[in-house]
Structures are given as C-alpha cells and as structure tokens.
Amino acid sequence: MAKKMTITSIKKSKGQHPLVMITAYDAIFARLLEPSADMILVGDSLNMSFAGREDTLSATLSQMIYHTNAVANGAKNSFIICDMPFGTYTNKEDALKNSIKVFQESSADALKIEGGEDKAEIVSHLCSNGIAVCGHIGLLPQAFRSEGGYKVKGKTNEERDQLIIDAKAIERAGAFCMVIEGVKSDVAAEVAASVKIPVIGIGAGKDVDGQVLVFSDMLGLFEEFTPKFVKKYLDGASLVKEALKNYADEVKAREFPQDIHTY
Ligand code: KIV
C-alpha cells in the first residue's frame, strides 16, 4: 500500500512528479480510486453529480461533512481535501468557524477555498489557525451565477497578470497547493512556474504540477454534458445501463436467481 501523502510530501513533489487528484463522494468509489490517487477531493461538484442540482452553489456544510466522512471510511490511507461550499467563507470569522467545524466533524486533511488575491487574507487566517488550505484559482464554479456561466480565464493580458497575482497571493497566504481551473494552457504553465507550491490543473493543459478530474466525468457516468477538458476513461453509463438491462431481462424471464444464488 502506498504511503499516505502529507502536506510536506505534496509540496516536495513540485518539479519531481505530477500529482494525481480525483474527486469522490462516497466510500465505494473512494475505495476504488484510492490506489490511483495521491489526493482525493470531496468537491462541491457533488451537488451536481451526486445530488442532481444545476450548479454547486446550494451545497451545504453538513452535506460536505457527510460526504467527506463517507470518502474517509472508504479510503483510510488517502489525503482527503474537503471543498468549502459557497457562502461559508465570506469573511475571516465565518471561514474559521466553518473550517473548524469541518475539521472537528470529519477527517478531512485539508480544505479547498475558491478565490485568489481577494481571498488571501482569509486563507492566511485559516492557515495561521491550523487549517491546511488548498487554493482554487481561474474559473471558479461558485461564481457561475455572478459571472453568467463558466468562463475560461487567461484570454487577455489583464487576466494573465491577475492569475499570477492570485497564485502568488495564495502561496504567500500559506496554502500548500492550489487548483487552477479553466485557464488557457500557456498561461496556466506560467502560473505554475511563478510559485513554489504545486498547481493542479483541470482544463488548464499539461504543463502544470498535476491534474484533477471529477470521477463521474472521467468514468463516463455523468451524461448531462462533457466539458472539452474531460477524457472519458470508461463508458461507464453504457456499461451500467447494459448490466441493469440484463438484470431486468433475466428477472422478467425468471432466469435470475439460479440455484447458486438460492438458499
Ligand atoms: O468541486 C470540484 O469537484 C472541484 C474540481 C472541479 C476541482 O472543485
């Protein structure tokens, strides 16, 4: 069994080897992906993939704690990051109170916070109070409604400059790594090179310090839409549907259960 990653080994991986991060929301999938992932992210994307909502904004703290515990039960040897949901870190006091709640009520190793320069003071407050923070810059899913959709970043010089400012601010604030989402690949590469902590990409090209994908996207289970940056490593939905149809057909034909399934 591989050794569980720590804040130190995650930071040290920069320039050594790319980090593999995958999301999980429950114990079954956490157990399955544990051997392949350096870090498991309990993303608030669960509000879409698991709960069937349109965006991540209505995810709650208790939902995130519940799923983080489920994932921890399935992947006892993994470094687990819990996403702080929308509205739970709008100021330093709330951010710390809510982060302490997550740390006390779950076995999360770290929390993830969306935002750059604008959230640096909050990240710094959490880090100086014993909370390990993973940043998240670039396309911010929690800004979906305020920005009127998912907007790829790094298309202008201003956006490029701001992303570098964001990454440096989050690093200075004490984060041990950060996610960079939906950013032009050349700009994401520049951002990764501008800081000493690992920058994990999603929709940000290959020249960063690791990759993260949502498990239900990469396994082809989420059929509603597939972003350009997702590679489907399995046609999960078709396989599951075929298995379910086989079961239904056999029940209707009285072919299941057979003697070997019978007491
Ligand atoms: O919620 C999530 O799954 C995420 C990833 C897309 C990075 O934040």
Short mmCIF file of N, CA and C in Angstrom, two decimals, residues 14 27 37 59 76 92 154 177 188 195 220:
data_model
loop_
_atom_site.label_atom_id
_atom_site.label_comp_id
_atom_site.label_asym_id
_atom_site.label_seq_id
_atom_site.Cartn_x
_atom_site.Cartn_y
_atom_site.Cartn_z
N LYS A 14 6.64 19.06 -6.14
CA LYS A 14 6.80 20.07 -7.20
C LYS A 14 8.15 19.88 -7.91
N ALA A 27 -17.99 6.09 -0.18
CA ALA A 27 -16.98 5.11 0.23
C ALA A 27 -16.64 4.13 -0.88
N ALA A 37 -4.92 7.51 -6.73
CA ALA A 37 -4.91 8.96 -6.46
C ALA A 37 -3.92 9.33 -5.36
N ALA A 59 -24.78 23.59 -2.35
CA ALA A 59 -24.16 22.59 -1.45
C ALA A 59 -24.02 23.20 -0.06
N LYS A 76 -9.08 4.98 3.76
CA LYS A 76 -8.48 5.33 5.06
C LYS A 76 -7.03 5.78 4.93
N LYS A 92 -13.32 36.34 7.49
CA LYS A 92 -12.35 35.54 8.25
C LYS A 92 -13.00 34.75 9.38
N GLY A 154 -7.67 33.69 -18.65
CA GLY A 154 -6.31 33.78 -19.19
C GLY A 154 -6.29 34.15 -20.66
N CYS A 177 -1.03 23.94 -1.70
CA CYS A 177 -1.15 23.69 -3.14
C CYS A 177 -2.37 24.45 -3.63
N ALA A 188 -1.61 28.94 -17.80
CA ALA A 188 -1.55 28.04 -16.63
C ALA A 188 -0.10 27.60 -16.38
N VAL A 195 5.09 30.02 -8.90
CA VAL A 195 5.01 29.72 -7.47
C VAL A 195 5.79 28.44 -7.14
N GLY A 220 -17.25 8.43 -17.33
CA GLY A 220 -18.37 8.47 -18.29
C GLY A 220 -19.72 8.16 -17.65
#
